[in-house]
Amino acid sequence: MNTVKAKNSPLRINPSKIYVSDVIICGIILLVIFRGFIDNFIGNGTLLVDALFLCLLIWAIGALLRAEVSGSRHKKLLKLYLAWCLLCLIVGFMQVVTGRTGLYDAVIGFRNNNIYTGLFFIAALRLDKKSVKRYYNLFINCGVAICLFAIFQFLLRDLLPIELLVLKGEDIFELFNSDIIRVTGLMGNTIIFGGFAIVLFSLIWAELNVLNYRSVRLWLKLVIVAISNFLTFSRASVFGMVAVFVLEFLIYGCARRRAIEYILATLAMLVAVFVLAITVFRDTVIVQRILGLNSSWVSGSDAGHYEMIDVATDMIMQSWLIGTLMGQSNRVITDGSIWAYILEMGIPVFILYCILICFLVATAFKKLSKRDNISNTLSLGYIGMISYFVVFSFINSAYASRSVLTFVWLIAGMLLSNTEKGDNSAKN
């Protein structure tokens, strides 16, 4: 979506330069973020989202037929991504033929694992510096709005109707044996919303680092996201948020050759946080959750995680080559995206997937050396968020949700986009 400046008027959209790719990217961002409101008050939110992803799939096939990948500076990475998608399609077909899953389930599994990553492909091929900034700001601002709404969910929990507290058909999420609600932002369950908050937090904190912590507006956004994440009372996302904060701070300090200064500052912050946690805030719900001081809130959840992982690993050993239960892995494991991916894809395809992620992380580290704010923000933010999901996807499934996966891969696509040019070079 290109823009032109009219004389004595604000920035305006030029309708003659709105491309199909613009409509698809903008539509998916808005529909995925606000799908909960659409489902609860209008209906068919998931159908609308899937319809746009179908349009994206058709666009991607067209791009392949036009041989656009061969013209990309990152064609090797894009070909690796396409190879992973193709192999997922093949193992899904083999699972159907061998009776390990049904045709409908295989299609749903391919949609969940592959098609929902499609913004990576379109962003890498079509976005330039101006459009990256535009869609980055759209995502961040809409995401912060959802986080602000989540805070109001908690503050007004006794006043809001059920439609504004959880998705239609869901029960209100509460801590075990308490009346403390856990916010969702209408994005699914608390784990999914926590994962979504981590994506936002990683990017906003990265941008603050790049801008030398001088933006009051960004600090306000970061606080809103952090508070909303705290109100999920999720151990993984809250502890992970602190870990992302430290990781990005250290990486950026090292990238700017100020490692010792940043390490000392990090140690001072961690000591201060720990002292406050075990003294002033010791009796708060979130501290007791993270430190495991209330066994009734953690023991049952942990036992369930370990039991599902044991079952999943047994099945993986039996079907390690082509996987099994594509689109049905939630029958075996609901907490642990990594185990679900290995189960559905098989070990060889999952290894290829890991190689793809490693190359993307390597690309992000390389781009950190550039003197460009948007490139540095995307690179540092991507490293932070993917580090979190790699570690915590052993115990929760936030990463595999549409509300998270879509945007993690959008940011990865922006990493590969042409940020050296300001205008779209291809029209469609």
PDB file of N, CA, C and O in Angstrom, residues 229-256:
ATOM      1  N   ASN A 229       0.488  -9.114  30.192  1.00  0.00           N
ATOM      2  CA  ASN A 229       1.108 -10.438  30.282  1.00  0.00           C
ATOM      3  C   ASN A 229       1.138 -10.937  31.726  1.00  0.00           C
ATOM      4  O   ASN A 229       0.881 -12.115  31.996  1.00  0.00           O
ATOM      5  N   PHE A 230       1.429 -10.056  32.665  1.00  0.00           N
ATOM      6  CA  PHE A 230       1.389 -10.433  34.076  1.00  0.00           C
ATOM      7  C   PHE A 230       0.010 -10.971  34.464  1.00  0.00           C
ATOM      8  O   PHE A 230      -0.109 -11.904  35.254  1.00  0.00           O
ATOM      9  N   LEU A 231      -1.037 -10.373  33.878  1.00  0.00           N
ATOM     10  CA  LEU A 231      -2.412 -10.746  34.248  1.00  0.00           C
ATOM     11  C   LEU A 231      -2.869 -12.062  33.632  1.00  0.00           C
ATOM     12  O   LEU A 231      -3.977 -12.515  33.895  1.00  0.00           O
ATOM     13  N   THR A 232      -2.007 -12.682  32.797  1.00  0.00           N
ATOM     14  CA  THR A 232      -2.306 -14.058  32.371  1.00  0.00           C
ATOM     15  C   THR A 232      -1.958 -15.034  33.490  1.00  0.00           C
ATOM     16  O   THR A 232      -2.427 -16.168  33.490  1.00  0.00           O
ATOM     17  N   PHE A 233      -1.086 -14.601  34.410  1.00  0.00           N
ATOM     18  CA  PHE A 233      -0.571 -15.449  35.494  1.00  0.00           C
ATOM     19  C   PHE A 233       0.033 -16.744  34.940  1.00  0.00           C
ATOM     20  O   PHE A 233      -0.057 -17.805  35.546  1.00  0.00           O
ATOM     21  N   SER A 234       0.634 -16.616  33.781  1.00  0.00           N
ATOM     22  CA  SER A 234       1.314 -17.740  33.140  1.00  0.00           C
ATOM     23  C   SER A 234       2.784 -17.722  33.520  1.00  0.00           C
ATOM     24  O   SER A 234       3.486 -16.745  33.255  1.00  0.00           O
ATOM     25  N   ARG A 235       3.258 -18.794  34.140  1.00  0.00           N
ATOM     26  CA  ARG A 235       4.667 -18.836  34.547  1.00  0.00           C
ATOM     27  C   ARG A 235       5.598 -18.701  33.350  1.00  0.00           C
ATOM     28  O   ARG A 235       6.593 -17.993  33.389  1.00  0.00           O
ATOM     29  N   ALA A 236       5.260 -19.394  32.264  1.00  0.00           N
ATOM     30  CA  ALA A 236       6.138 -19.404  31.094  1.00  0.00           C
ATOM     31  C   ALA A 236       6.276 -18.015  30.487  1.00  0.00           C
ATOM     32  O   ALA A 236       7.388 -17.539  30.237  1.00  0.00           O
ATOM     33  N   SER A 237       5.154 -17.350  30.234  1.00  0.00           N
ATOM     34  CA  SER A 237       5.222 -16.061  29.540  1.00  0.00           C
ATOM     35  C   SER A 237       5.767 -14.956  30.432  1.00  0.00           C
ATOM     36  O   SER A 237       6.456 -14.047  29.944  1.00  0.00           O
ATOM     37  N   VAL A 238       5.503 -15.010  31.737  1.00  0.00           N
ATOM     38  CA  VAL A 238       6.020 -13.962  32.628  1.00  0.00           C
ATOM     39  C   VAL A 238       7.519 -14.139  32.839  1.00  0.00           C
ATOM     40  O   VAL A 238       8.301 -13.189  32.708  1.00  0.00           O
ATOM     41  N   PHE A 239       7.937 -15.352  33.156  1.00  0.00           N
ATOM     42  CA  PHE A 239       9.370 -15.604  33.309  1.00  0.00           C
ATOM     43  C   PHE A 239      10.085 -15.375  31.975  1.00  0.00           C
ATOM     44  O   PHE A 239      11.179 -14.805  31.924  1.00  0.00           O
ATOM     45  N   GLY A 240       9.437 -15.818  30.883  1.00  0.00           N
ATOM     46  CA  GLY A 240      10.025 -15.638  29.564  1.00  0.00           C
ATOM     47  C   GLY A 240      10.172 -14.181  29.189  1.00  0.00           C
ATOM     48  O   GLY A 240      11.128 -13.795  28.502  1.00  0.00           O
ATOM     49  N   MET A 241       9.234 -13.348  29.621  1.00  0.00           N
ATOM     50  CA  MET A 241       9.303 -11.913  29.338  1.00  0.00           C
ATOM     51  C   MET A 241      10.549 -11.298  29.990  1.00  0.00           C
ATOM     52  O   MET A 241      11.249 -10.490  29.368  1.00  0.00           O
ATOM     53  N   VAL A 242      10.814 -11.704  31.206  1.00  0.00           N
ATOM     54  CA  VAL A 242      12.018 -11.229  31.892  1.00  0.00           C
ATOM     55  C   VAL A 242      13.267 -11.714  31.157  1.00  0.00           C
ATOM     56  O   VAL A 242      14.233 -10.968  30.966  1.00  0.00           O
ATOM     57  N   ALA A 243      13.240 -12.973  30.722  1.00  0.00           N
ATOM     58  CA  ALA A 243      14.380 -13.547  30.006  1.00  0.00           C
ATOM     59  C   ALA A 243      14.620 -12.821  28.677  1.00  0.00           C
ATOM     60  O   ALA A 243      15.769 -12.547  28.304  1.00  0.00           O
ATOM     61  N   VAL A 244      13.547 -12.502  27.961  1.00  0.00           N
ATOM     62  CA  VAL A 244      13.664 -11.768  26.699  1.00  0.00           C
ATOM     63  C   VAL A 244      14.234 -10.374  26.955  1.00  0.00           C
ATOM     64  O   VAL A 244      15.082  -9.889  26.189  1.00  0.00           O
ATOM     65  N   PHE A 245      13.773  -9.740  28.005  1.00  0.00           N
ATOM     66  CA  PHE A 245      14.274  -8.410  28.390  1.00  0.00           C
ATOM     67  C   PHE A 245      15.792  -8.452  28.562  1.00  0.00           C
ATOM     68  O   PHE A 245      16.528  -7.623  28.007  1.00  0.00           O
ATOM     69  N   VAL A 246      16.263  -9.437  29.318  1.00  0.00           N
ATOM     70  CA  VAL A 246      17.698  -9.557  29.595  1.00  0.00           C
ATOM     71  C   VAL A 246      18.465  -9.932  28.331  1.00  0.00           C
ATOM     72  O   VAL A 246      19.512  -9.347  28.023  1.00  0.00           O
ATOM     73  N   LEU A 247      17.952 -10.901  27.583  1.00  0.00           N
ATOM     74  CA  LEU A 247      18.646 -11.386  26.385  1.00  0.00           C
ATOM     75  C   LEU A 247      18.838 -10.277  25.359  1.00  0.00           C
ATOM     76  O   LEU A 247      19.950 -10.072  24.848  1.00  0.00           O
ATOM     77  N   GLU A 248      17.769  -9.564  25.038  1.00  0.00           N
ATOM     78  CA  GLU A 248      17.875  -8.500  24.036  1.00  0.00           C
ATOM     79  C   GLU A 248      18.780  -7.373  24.516  1.00  0.00           C
ATOM     80  O   GLU A 248      19.553  -6.799  23.733  1.00  0.00           O
ATOM     81  N   PHE A 249      18.706  -7.053  25.784  1.00  0.00           N
ATOM     82  CA  PHE A 249      19.546  -6.001  26.360  1.00  0.00           C
ATOM     83  C   PHE A 249      21.027  -6.364  26.209  1.00  0.00           C
ATOM     84  O   PHE A 249      21.850  -5.542  25.779  1.00  0.00           O
ATOM     85  N   LEU A 250      21.369  -7.624  26.524  1.00  0.00           N
ATOM     86  CA  LEU A 250      22.754  -8.067  26.432  1.00  0.00           C
ATOM     87  C   LEU A 250      23.235  -8.156  24.989  1.00  0.00           C
ATOM     88  O   LEU A 250      24.359  -7.753  24.667  1.00  0.00           O
ATOM     89  N   ILE A 251      22.382  -8.715  24.123  1.00  0.00           N
ATOM     90  CA  ILE A 251      22.771  -8.857  22.713  1.00  0.00           C
ATOM     91  C   ILE A 251      23.022  -7.499  22.092  1.00  0.00           C
ATOM     92  O   ILE A 251      24.021  -7.302  21.385  1.00  0.00           O
ATOM     93  N   TYR A 252      22.147  -6.551  22.372  1.00  0.00           N
ATOM     94  CA  TYR A 252      22.326  -5.226  21.768  1.00  0.00           C
ATOM     95  C   TYR A 252      23.565  -4.533  22.338  1.00  0.00           C
ATOM     96  O   TYR A 252      24.288  -3.857  21.608  1.00  0.00           O
ATOM     97  N   GLY A 253      23.819  -4.722  23.617  1.00  0.00           N
ATOM     98  CA  GLY A 253      25.018  -4.142  24.211  1.00  0.00           C
ATOM     99  C   GLY A 253      26.281  -4.714  23.594  1.00  0.00           C
ATOM    100  O   GLY A 253      27.234  -3.974  23.297  1.00  0.00           O
ATOM    101  N   CYS A 254      26.281  -6.046  23.381  1.00  0.00           N
ATOM    102  CA  CYS A 254      27.444  -6.681  22.759  1.00  0.00           C
ATOM    103  C   CYS A 254      27.602  -6.233  21.308  1.00  0.00           C
ATOM    104  O   CYS A 254      28.728  -6.030  20.830  1.00  0.00           O
ATOM    105  N   ALA A 255      26.482  -6.081  20.604  1.00  0.00           N
ATOM    106  CA  ALA A 255      26.537  -5.636  19.212  1.00  0.00           C
ATOM    107  C   ALA A 255      27.109  -4.229  19.109  1.00  0.00           C
ATOM    108  O   ALA A 255      27.699  -3.870  18.078  1.00  0.00           O
ATOM    109  N   ARG A 256      26.947  -3.441  20.156  1.00  0.00           N
ATOM    110  CA  ARG A 256      27.484  -2.080  20.166  1.00  0.00           C
ATOM    111  C   ARG A 256      28.825  -1.994  20.895  1.00  0.00           C
ATOM    112  O   ARG A 256      29.281  -0.922  21.250  1.00  0.00           O
TER     113      ARG A 256
END
